Amino acid sequence: MKIIAVRTKLYQWQGPVKTSDTIFATPLSPLHFQNDSQAAFRFFSWLVVEIETDEGHIGLGNAGLCPDVTKKIIDSKLTSLLIGENPLNTEYLFEKMYRSTVAYGRKGAVIAAISAVDIALWDIKGLAFGQPVFMLLGGRTKPAIETYYSRLYTRNLDDLQAEAAHYKADGFTGMKLRCGYPLTDGLEGLKKNVEMVRVVRETVGDDVNIMLEAYMGFNLPYAKQLLKALAPYNLRWAEELLLPDEIHNFAKLRQYTDIPLSGGEHEYTRYGFHDLLQTGALDIFQFDINRVGGFTEAQKICNMALTHGVEVIPHGGQMHNLHMVMSSFACPMAEYFPQTEIEVGNEMFWYIFDGEAIAENGKLQLDDTKPGMGLTLKTEGLEHFTILD
Ligand SMILES: [Mg+2]
């Protein structure tokens, strides 16, 4: 079997965008003079890659991170490495792409581009063998996938309460809210962040897991103060409190608190996660398969994490992450971004692909009989997109 074509498509959303009081901490929010510290982290386009073989299989991969740049990297750097190769040689092809780009790659957009290709190659493998990707990765490790509801963007306490109550009633046994108040709001903002957690805890009671997302927005002193104040609320984890490069500070923070620390949503490859394990920086890894290096790299990280007692709960739902969660003992649950109006960009995949798993009673199921990733590109309802080849 040979790869005969690699096609990239940039889906750009031109339709309405919901504007609400969606405010949460970001890496820019500690800086003064920011009118909109979230602007750099909203994204309204998505990269899709199709890889075609001489036997007629078409594998589908995707990248949400920096999609215009990942498209360019695939087109100008990766495609020529792939044409004529056997797509089933996923281990070899990852190394070929990683080593060919290592001088300027290693983390970020280049690894996201390699990840999109790797997902498409595993899709081909599944289609070729007539098996779902999770069966090729290690098979079924759980009867269904437990999910946690990931939204609660508002900092209006009444709305927060109503949303939390609604999703508890829907059967979700975990939910994640965002820190609505940035570092620059000081102690007053810190108290309001704690107040948000208190309101959610009082709304859902003790039998629902609550997670708090900081999206890289704080520093070590603030994180210490915040975690101390959050002690009564029994958080399942506190997420990305610091910049991803502050591995040493995560390790310090972990010694300081009993609240489990999660991160790795913006870390890359087995090398990045090896460093996190060596320093004992985190309790939970949250890579996304479409950033970390695809299935090929994620599988290695899951195995390393398992031996260190670190859980892997991937970022962002989507089928690629769900296949990994189903097949690995390292993964106890998955994140679930519900299908909503377009708001920050995370929800865009619902508008591009058919076949994404929908949670029922807080759980997801994968089809044992559907080969590959189980996804196709939507052919209808695309009027709000421009699609660049
Ligand atoms: Mg996150």
Short mmCIF file of C-alpha atoms and ligand atoms in Angstrom, two decimals:
data_model
loop_
_atom_site.label_atom_id
_atom_site.label_comp_id
_atom_site.label_asym_id
_atom_site.label_seq_id
_atom_site.Cartn_x
_atom_site.Cartn_y
_atom_site.Cartn_z
CA MET A 1 0.00 0.00 0.00
CA LYS A 2 1.28 3.45 -0.91
CA ILE A 3 0.32 7.03 -0.12
CA ILE A 4 -0.60 8.78 -3.38
CA ALA A 5 -2.01 12.10 -2.16
CA VAL A 6 -2.07 14.37 0.89
CA ARG A 7 -4.74 17.07 0.82
CA THR A 8 -5.22 19.82 3.39
CA LYS A 9 -8.34 21.92 3.91
CA LEU A 10 -8.72 24.94 6.13
CA TYR A 11 -12.28 25.30 7.42
CA GLN A 12 -12.88 28.96 8.29
CA TRP A 13 -16.04 29.84 10.18
CA GLN A 14 -17.72 32.98 8.83
CA GLY A 15 -21.02 32.54 10.66
CA PRO A 16 -22.33 34.09 13.86
CA VAL A 17 -20.20 33.92 17.00
CA LYS A 18 -21.89 33.91 20.36
CA THR A 19 -20.69 36.75 22.55
CA SER A 20 -21.46 36.31 26.20
CA ASP A 21 -19.71 37.10 29.45
CA THR A 22 -17.18 34.41 28.56
CA ILE A 23 -14.16 35.65 30.47
CA PHE A 24 -11.41 33.50 31.85
CA ALA A 25 -7.76 33.72 32.75
CA THR A 26 -5.23 33.26 29.92
CA PRO A 27 -1.42 33.59 29.58
CA LEU A 28 -1.96 37.23 28.57
CA SER A 29 -4.20 38.19 31.47
CA PRO A 30 -1.29 38.76 33.93
CA LEU A 31 -0.12 41.58 31.63
CA HIS A 32 -1.48 45.06 32.07
CA PHE A 33 -2.89 47.05 29.12
CA GLN A 34 -4.88 44.05 27.79
CA ASN A 35 -8.31 44.97 26.44
CA ASP A 36 -9.12 41.38 25.55
CA SER A 37 -6.68 38.81 26.93
CA GLN A 38 -8.68 35.98 25.34
CA ALA A 39 -8.44 37.20 21.76
CA ALA A 40 -5.25 35.25 20.99
CA PHE A 41 -6.88 32.03 22.24
CA ARG A 42 -10.15 32.09 20.33
CA PHE A 43 -9.95 30.32 17.02
CA PHE A 44 -12.51 30.02 14.30
CA SER A 45 -10.82 27.73 11.83
CA TRP A 46 -9.82 24.08 11.74
CA LEU A 47 -7.32 22.09 9.70
CA VAL A 48 -8.39 18.85 8.06
CA VAL A 49 -5.98 16.53 6.27
CA GLU A 50 -6.99 13.71 3.94
CA ILE A 51 -4.42 11.08 3.02
CA GLU A 52 -5.24 8.83 0.07
CA THR A 53 -3.72 5.46 -0.76
CA ASP A 54 -3.36 3.52 -3.98
CA GLU A 55 -5.85 1.00 -2.55
CA GLY A 56 -8.58 3.63 -2.32
CA HIS A 57 -8.54 4.34 1.42
CA ILE A 58 -8.80 7.94 2.55
CA GLY A 59 -7.66 8.65 6.12
CA LEU A 60 -8.88 11.75 7.93
CA GLY A 61 -6.81 13.79 10.39
CA ASN A 62 -7.28 17.19 11.98
CA ALA A 63 -5.62 19.94 13.97
CA GLY A 64 -7.32 22.71 15.91
CA LEU A 65 -4.12 24.40 17.06
CA CYS A 66 -2.92 27.20 14.81
CA PRO A 67 -4.63 25.62 11.78
CA ASP A 68 -3.48 28.08 9.10
CA VAL A 69 0.14 27.42 10.09
CA THR A 70 -0.27 23.65 10.45
CA LYS A 71 -1.75 23.59 6.94
CA LYS A 72 1.32 25.34 5.59
CA ILE A 73 3.66 22.93 7.41
CA ILE A 74 1.89 19.87 6.01
CA ASP A 75 1.79 21.33 2.48
CA SER A 76 5.36 22.56 2.34
CA LYS A 77 7.26 20.20 4.67
CA LEU A 78 5.44 16.92 5.38
CA THR A 79 3.66 15.95 2.15
CA SER A 80 6.90 15.26 0.28
CA LEU A 81 8.02 12.99 3.15
CA LEU A 82 4.85 10.91 2.84
CA ILE A 83 4.18 10.40 -0.88
CA GLY A 84 5.09 6.86 -1.94
CA GLU A 85 5.42 5.59 1.65
CA ASN A 86 3.42 2.72 3.14
CA PRO A 87 0.85 4.44 5.43
CA LEU A 88 0.79 1.44 7.78
CA ASN A 89 4.37 2.20 8.89
CA THR A 90 3.16 4.70 11.48
CA GLU A 91 6.13 4.30 13.82
CA TYR A 92 8.65 4.89 11.05
CA LEU A 93 6.68 7.78 9.52
CA PHE A 94 6.38 9.59 12.85
CA GLU A 95 10.17 9.40 13.29
CA LYS A 96 10.75 10.49 9.70
CA MET A 97 8.52 13.57 10.14
CA TYR A 98 9.81 14.38 13.64
CA ARG A 99 13.50 14.07 12.70
CA SER A 100 13.06 15.93 9.41
CA THR A 101 11.58 18.95 11.21
CA VAL A 102 13.45 18.78 14.52
CA ALA A 103 15.68 21.79 13.78
CA TYR A 104 12.65 24.08 13.80
CA GLY A 105 9.92 21.82 15.21
CA ARG A 106 9.90 19.86 18.50
CA LYS A 107 6.88 21.64 20.01
CA GLY A 108 3.86 23.64 18.89
CA ALA A 109 2.54 23.96 15.34
CA VAL A 110 4.99 21.53 13.72
CA ILE A 111 4.04 18.73 16.11
CA ALA A 112 0.34 19.61 15.64
CA ALA A 113 0.85 19.18 11.88
CA ILE A 114 2.60 15.82 12.40
CA SER A 115 -0.24 14.84 14.76
CA ALA A 116 -2.89 15.57 12.13
CA VAL A 117 -1.01 13.35 9.66
CA ASP A 118 -0.52 10.56 12.23
CA ILE A 119 -4.27 10.53 13.00
CA ALA A 120 -5.02 10.17 9.29
CA LEU A 121 -2.49 7.32 9.00
CA TRP A 122 -4.13 5.45 11.90
CA ASP A 123 -7.51 6.03 10.27
CA ILE A 124 -6.15 4.37 7.12
CA LYS A 125 -4.81 1.49 9.23
CA GLY A 126 -8.26 0.98 10.74
CA LEU A 127 -9.98 1.15 7.36
CA ALA A 128 -7.44 -1.27 5.86
CA PHE A 129 -7.81 -3.84 8.64
CA GLY A 130 -11.57 -3.29 9.06
CA GLN A 131 -11.18 -2.41 12.77
CA PRO A 132 -11.80 0.68 14.87
CA VAL A 133 -8.59 2.50 15.78
CA PHE A 134 -9.04 1.69 19.47
CA MET A 135 -8.95 -2.03 18.64
CA LEU A 136 -5.57 -1.57 16.95
CA LEU A 137 -4.23 0.48 19.87
CA GLY A 138 -4.99 -2.15 22.51
CA GLY A 139 -8.70 -2.85 22.33
CA ARG A 140 -11.50 -2.14 24.72
CA THR A 141 -10.47 -1.49 28.34
CA LYS A 142 -13.85 -0.24 29.59
CA PRO A 143 -17.54 -0.88 28.87
CA ALA A 144 -18.10 2.82 28.11
CA ILE A 145 -16.21 6.10 28.47
CA GLU A 146 -17.01 8.23 31.49
CA THR A 147 -16.96 11.92 30.58
CA TYR A 148 -16.90 15.21 32.39
CA TYR A 149 -18.82 18.21 31.17
CA SER A 150 -16.45 21.00 30.14
CA ARG A 151 -17.95 24.43 29.86
CA LEU A 152 -19.26 26.66 32.70
CA TYR A 153 -17.63 29.65 31.01
CA THR A 154 -19.81 32.27 32.66
CA ARG A 155 -18.86 34.17 35.79
CA ASN A 156 -22.42 35.20 36.49
CA LEU A 157 -23.12 33.12 39.60
CA ASP A 158 -26.82 32.57 38.86
CA ASP A 159 -26.06 31.36 35.33
CA LEU A 160 -23.23 29.22 36.65
CA GLN A 161 -25.54 27.60 39.15
CA ALA A 162 -28.26 26.97 36.54
CA GLU A 163 -25.77 25.41 34.10
CA ALA A 164 -24.19 23.19 36.75
CA ALA A 165 -27.59 21.97 37.95
CA HIS A 166 -28.69 21.29 34.37
CA TYR A 167 -25.70 19.08 33.58
CA LYS A 168 -25.88 17.21 36.85
CA ALA A 169 -29.49 16.41 35.96
CA ASP A 170 -28.26 15.27 32.54
CA GLY A 171 -26.17 12.58 34.22
CA PHE A 172 -22.67 14.09 34.22
CA THR A 173 -20.68 13.06 37.30
CA GLY A 174 -17.94 15.63 36.68
CA MET A 175 -17.79 19.22 35.43
CA LYS A 176 -15.15 21.85 34.84
CA LEU A 177 -15.43 25.58 35.32
CA ARG A 178 -13.02 28.37 34.39
CA CYS A 179 -11.30 30.92 36.61
CA GLY A 180 -13.30 33.99 35.65
CA TYR A 181 -10.98 36.51 37.27
CA PRO A 182 -7.41 37.10 36.10
CA LEU A 183 -4.25 37.64 38.10
CA THR A 184 -4.48 41.40 37.64
CA ASP A 185 -7.71 41.40 39.69
CA GLY A 186 -5.56 40.57 42.71
CA LEU A 187 -6.90 39.27 45.99
CA GLU A 188 -10.42 40.45 45.21
CA GLY A 189 -10.42 38.43 42.00
CA LEU A 190 -8.96 35.42 43.80
CA LYS A 191 -11.85 35.49 46.27
CA LYS A 192 -14.30 35.66 43.36
CA ASN A 193 -12.66 32.66 41.69
CA VAL A 194 -13.10 30.73 44.94
CA GLU A 195 -16.69 31.95 45.17
CA MET A 196 -17.40 30.49 41.73
CA VAL A 197 -16.14 27.09 42.90
CA ARG A 198 -18.17 27.35 46.11
CA VAL A 199 -21.36 28.05 44.16
CA VAL A 200 -20.81 25.06 41.86
CA ARG A 201 -19.98 22.78 44.80
CA GLU A 202 -23.09 23.85 46.69
CA THR A 203 -25.18 23.34 43.55
CA VAL A 204 -24.01 19.83 42.66
CA GLY A 205 -23.29 18.42 46.12
CA ASP A 206 -20.52 16.03 47.08
CA ASP A 207 -21.11 13.31 44.51
CA VAL A 208 -20.02 15.25 41.44
CA ASN A 209 -16.36 15.88 40.55
CA ILE A 210 -15.48 19.54 40.11
CA MET A 211 -12.43 20.66 38.14
CA LEU A 212 -11.07 24.19 37.86
CA GLU A 213 -9.36 25.48 34.70
CA ALA A 214 -6.80 28.32 34.86
CA TYR A 215 -5.62 28.13 31.23
CA MET A 216 -1.98 29.03 32.03
CA GLY A 217 -3.13 32.33 33.53
CA PHE A 218 -1.43 32.51 36.95
CA ASN A 219 1.99 32.50 38.60
CA LEU A 220 3.38 30.45 41.49
CA PRO A 221 2.54 32.85 44.36
CA TYR A 222 -1.04 33.36 43.15
CA ALA A 223 -1.48 29.62 42.50
CA LYS A 224 -0.38 28.85 46.07
CA GLN A 225 -2.85 31.33 47.54
CA LEU A 226 -5.63 30.08 45.31
CA LEU A 227 -5.09 26.39 46.10
CA LYS A 228 -5.00 27.14 49.83
CA ALA A 229 -8.34 28.91 49.60
CA LEU A 230 -9.84 26.09 47.51
CA ALA A 231 -8.97 23.36 50.02
CA PRO A 232 -12.55 22.97 51.40
CA TYR A 233 -14.13 22.24 48.01
CA ASN A 234 -12.58 18.86 47.20
CA LEU A 235 -11.52 19.59 43.61
CA ARG A 236 -10.82 16.60 41.37
CA TRP A 237 -8.03 18.72 39.90
CA ALA A 238 -6.74 22.26 39.26
CA GLU A 239 -5.76 22.66 35.60
CA GLU A 240 -2.88 24.53 33.94
CA LEU A 241 -2.31 27.00 36.76
CA LEU A 242 1.04 28.07 35.27
CA LEU A 243 2.70 28.49 31.90
CA PRO A 244 3.61 25.11 30.37
CA ASP A 245 7.33 25.92 30.53
CA GLU A 246 7.18 26.30 34.33
CA ILE A 247 7.72 22.60 34.94
CA HIS A 248 9.93 23.35 37.96
CA ASN A 249 7.20 25.54 39.51
CA PHE A 250 4.54 22.89 38.94
CA ALA A 251 6.80 20.49 40.85
CA LYS A 252 7.05 22.98 43.73
CA LEU A 253 3.32 23.54 43.70
CA ARG A 254 2.63 19.84 43.82
CA GLN A 255 4.64 19.57 47.04
CA TYR A 256 2.62 22.44 48.46
CA THR A 257 -0.94 21.20 47.88
CA ASP A 258 -3.10 18.10 48.22
CA ILE A 259 -5.25 19.19 45.27
CA PRO A 260 -4.26 17.14 42.21
CA LEU A 261 -2.59 19.25 39.51
CA SER A 262 -3.25 18.70 35.83
CA GLY A 263 -1.62 20.05 32.69
CA GLY A 264 0.17 19.07 29.52
CA GLU A 265 -2.53 20.37 27.18
CA HIS A 266 0.27 22.47 25.69
CA GLU A 267 3.12 19.97 26.01
CA TYR A 268 4.46 17.90 23.15
CA THR A 269 5.96 14.48 22.39
CA ARG A 270 7.31 11.77 24.68
CA TYR A 271 10.26 14.01 25.50
CA GLY A 272 8.10 16.79 26.96
CA PHE A 273 6.12 14.33 29.06
CA HIS A 274 9.25 12.51 30.16
CA ASP A 275 10.42 15.79 31.71
CA LEU A 276 7.07 16.23 33.47
CA LEU A 277 7.38 12.71 34.90
CA GLN A 278 11.00 13.12 35.93
CA THR A 279 10.24 16.28 37.89
CA GLY A 280 7.01 14.90 39.40
CA ALA A 281 5.29 18.03 38.15
CA LEU A 282 1.73 16.79 37.59
CA ASP A 283 -0.85 14.26 38.75
CA ILE A 284 -2.81 14.26 35.49
CA PHE A 285 -1.72 14.65 31.85
CA GLN A 286 -4.10 16.30 29.40
CA PHE A 287 -2.47 16.13 25.99
CA ASP A 288 -4.64 16.26 22.88
CA ILE A 289 -3.83 13.56 20.31
CA ASN A 290 -4.06 16.24 17.61
CA ARG A 291 -1.22 18.23 19.20
CA VAL A 292 0.99 15.84 21.14
CA GLY A 293 2.27 13.79 18.21
CA GLY A 294 -0.76 11.71 17.22
CA PHE A 295 -1.62 8.20 18.41
CA THR A 296 1.94 7.04 17.82
CA GLU A 297 3.34 9.38 20.47
CA ALA A 298 0.31 9.40 22.78
CA GLN A 299 0.48 5.63 23.22
CA LYS A 300 4.06 5.87 24.48
CA ILE A 301 3.15 8.68 26.90
CA CYS A 302 0.17 6.71 28.25
CA ASN A 303 2.44 3.78 28.98
CA MET A 304 5.04 5.97 30.74
CA ALA A 305 2.29 7.71 32.74
CA LEU A 306 0.80 4.40 33.80
CA THR A 307 4.05 3.26 35.38
CA HIS A 308 4.29 6.55 37.30
CA GLY A 309 0.70 6.50 38.58
CA VAL A 310 -0.17 9.57 36.52
CA GLU A 311 -3.64 9.64 34.94
CA VAL A 312 -4.16 10.68 31.32
CA ILE A 313 -7.41 12.55 30.64
CA PRO A 314 -7.00 14.05 27.18
CA HIS A 315 -8.04 17.54 26.19
CA GLY A 316 -11.09 18.25 24.18
CA GLY A 317 -13.23 15.20 23.41
CA GLN A 318 -13.22 14.34 19.67
CA MET A 319 -12.92 10.84 18.29
CA HIS A 320 -9.13 10.72 18.18
CA ASN A 321 -8.95 11.25 21.94
CA LEU A 322 -11.83 8.88 22.61
CA HIS A 323 -10.11 5.99 20.77
CA MET A 324 -7.07 6.51 23.01
CA VAL A 325 -9.17 6.68 26.20
CA MET A 326 -11.01 3.49 25.28
CA SER A 327 -7.77 1.59 24.66
CA SER A 328 -5.61 2.68 27.61
CA PHE A 329 -5.68 1.82 31.31
CA ALA A 330 -4.02 5.20 31.92
CA CYS A 331 -7.22 7.03 30.88
CA PRO A 332 -10.10 6.96 33.38
CA MET A 333 -12.34 9.45 31.56
CA ALA A 334 -12.66 11.94 28.71
CA GLU A 335 -13.42 15.64 28.46
CA TYR A 336 -16.73 16.50 26.81
CA PHE A 337 -17.27 19.78 24.99
CA PRO A 338 -21.01 19.86 24.34
CA GLN A 339 -22.30 20.91 20.93
CA THR A 340 -23.15 24.58 21.26
CA GLU A 341 -23.19 27.75 19.19
CA ILE A 342 -19.73 28.83 18.04
CA GLU A 343 -18.21 30.71 20.95
CA VAL A 344 -14.49 30.11 21.58
CA GLY A 345 -13.66 27.61 18.81
CA ASN A 346 -13.42 24.38 20.83
CA GLU A 347 -16.89 23.44 19.68
CA MET A 348 -16.17 23.80 15.94
CA PHE A 349 -15.44 20.13 15.31
CA TRP A 350 -19.15 19.35 15.75
CA TYR A 351 -19.81 21.45 12.62
CA ILE A 352 -17.14 19.79 10.44
CA PHE A 353 -17.35 16.04 11.12
CA ASP A 354 -20.12 13.46 11.14
CA GLY A 355 -19.73 10.55 13.55
CA GLU A 356 -18.57 12.30 16.75
CA ALA A 357 -19.78 10.42 19.82
CA ILE A 358 -22.58 12.11 21.78
CA ALA A 359 -22.73 11.66 25.56
CA GLU A 360 -25.75 9.97 27.07
CA ASN A 361 -26.16 10.06 30.80
CA GLY A 362 -22.59 11.38 31.00
CA LYS A 363 -21.10 8.43 29.10
CA LEU A 364 -19.85 7.85 25.57
CA GLN A 365 -19.79 4.69 23.51
CA LEU A 366 -17.59 3.70 20.59
CA ASP A 367 -18.79 1.32 17.91
CA ASP A 368 -16.88 -1.99 17.86
CA THR A 369 -17.81 -2.52 14.22
CA LYS A 370 -16.99 0.87 12.70
CA PRO A 371 -13.51 0.77 11.11
CA GLY A 372 -10.94 3.54 11.46
CA MET A 373 -11.77 6.66 13.43
CA GLY A 374 -15.46 6.45 12.50
CA LEU A 375 -15.57 9.98 11.10
CA THR A 376 -16.53 11.52 7.78
CA LEU A 377 -16.54 15.13 6.63
CA LYS A 378 -19.92 16.80 6.61
CA THR A 379 -21.28 17.47 3.16
CA GLU A 380 -24.24 19.61 4.24
CA GLY A 381 -24.73 22.59 6.54
CA LEU A 382 -21.41 24.12 5.53
CA GLU A 383 -22.82 27.46 4.34
CA HIS A 384 -21.09 29.37 7.17
CA PHE A 385 -17.65 28.03 6.24
CA THR A 386 -15.16 29.05 3.62
CA ILE A 387 -12.95 26.05 2.87
CA LEU A 388 -9.44 26.74 1.57
CA ASP A 389 -7.65 23.89 -0.25
MG MG B 1 -7.66 22.88 29.53
#
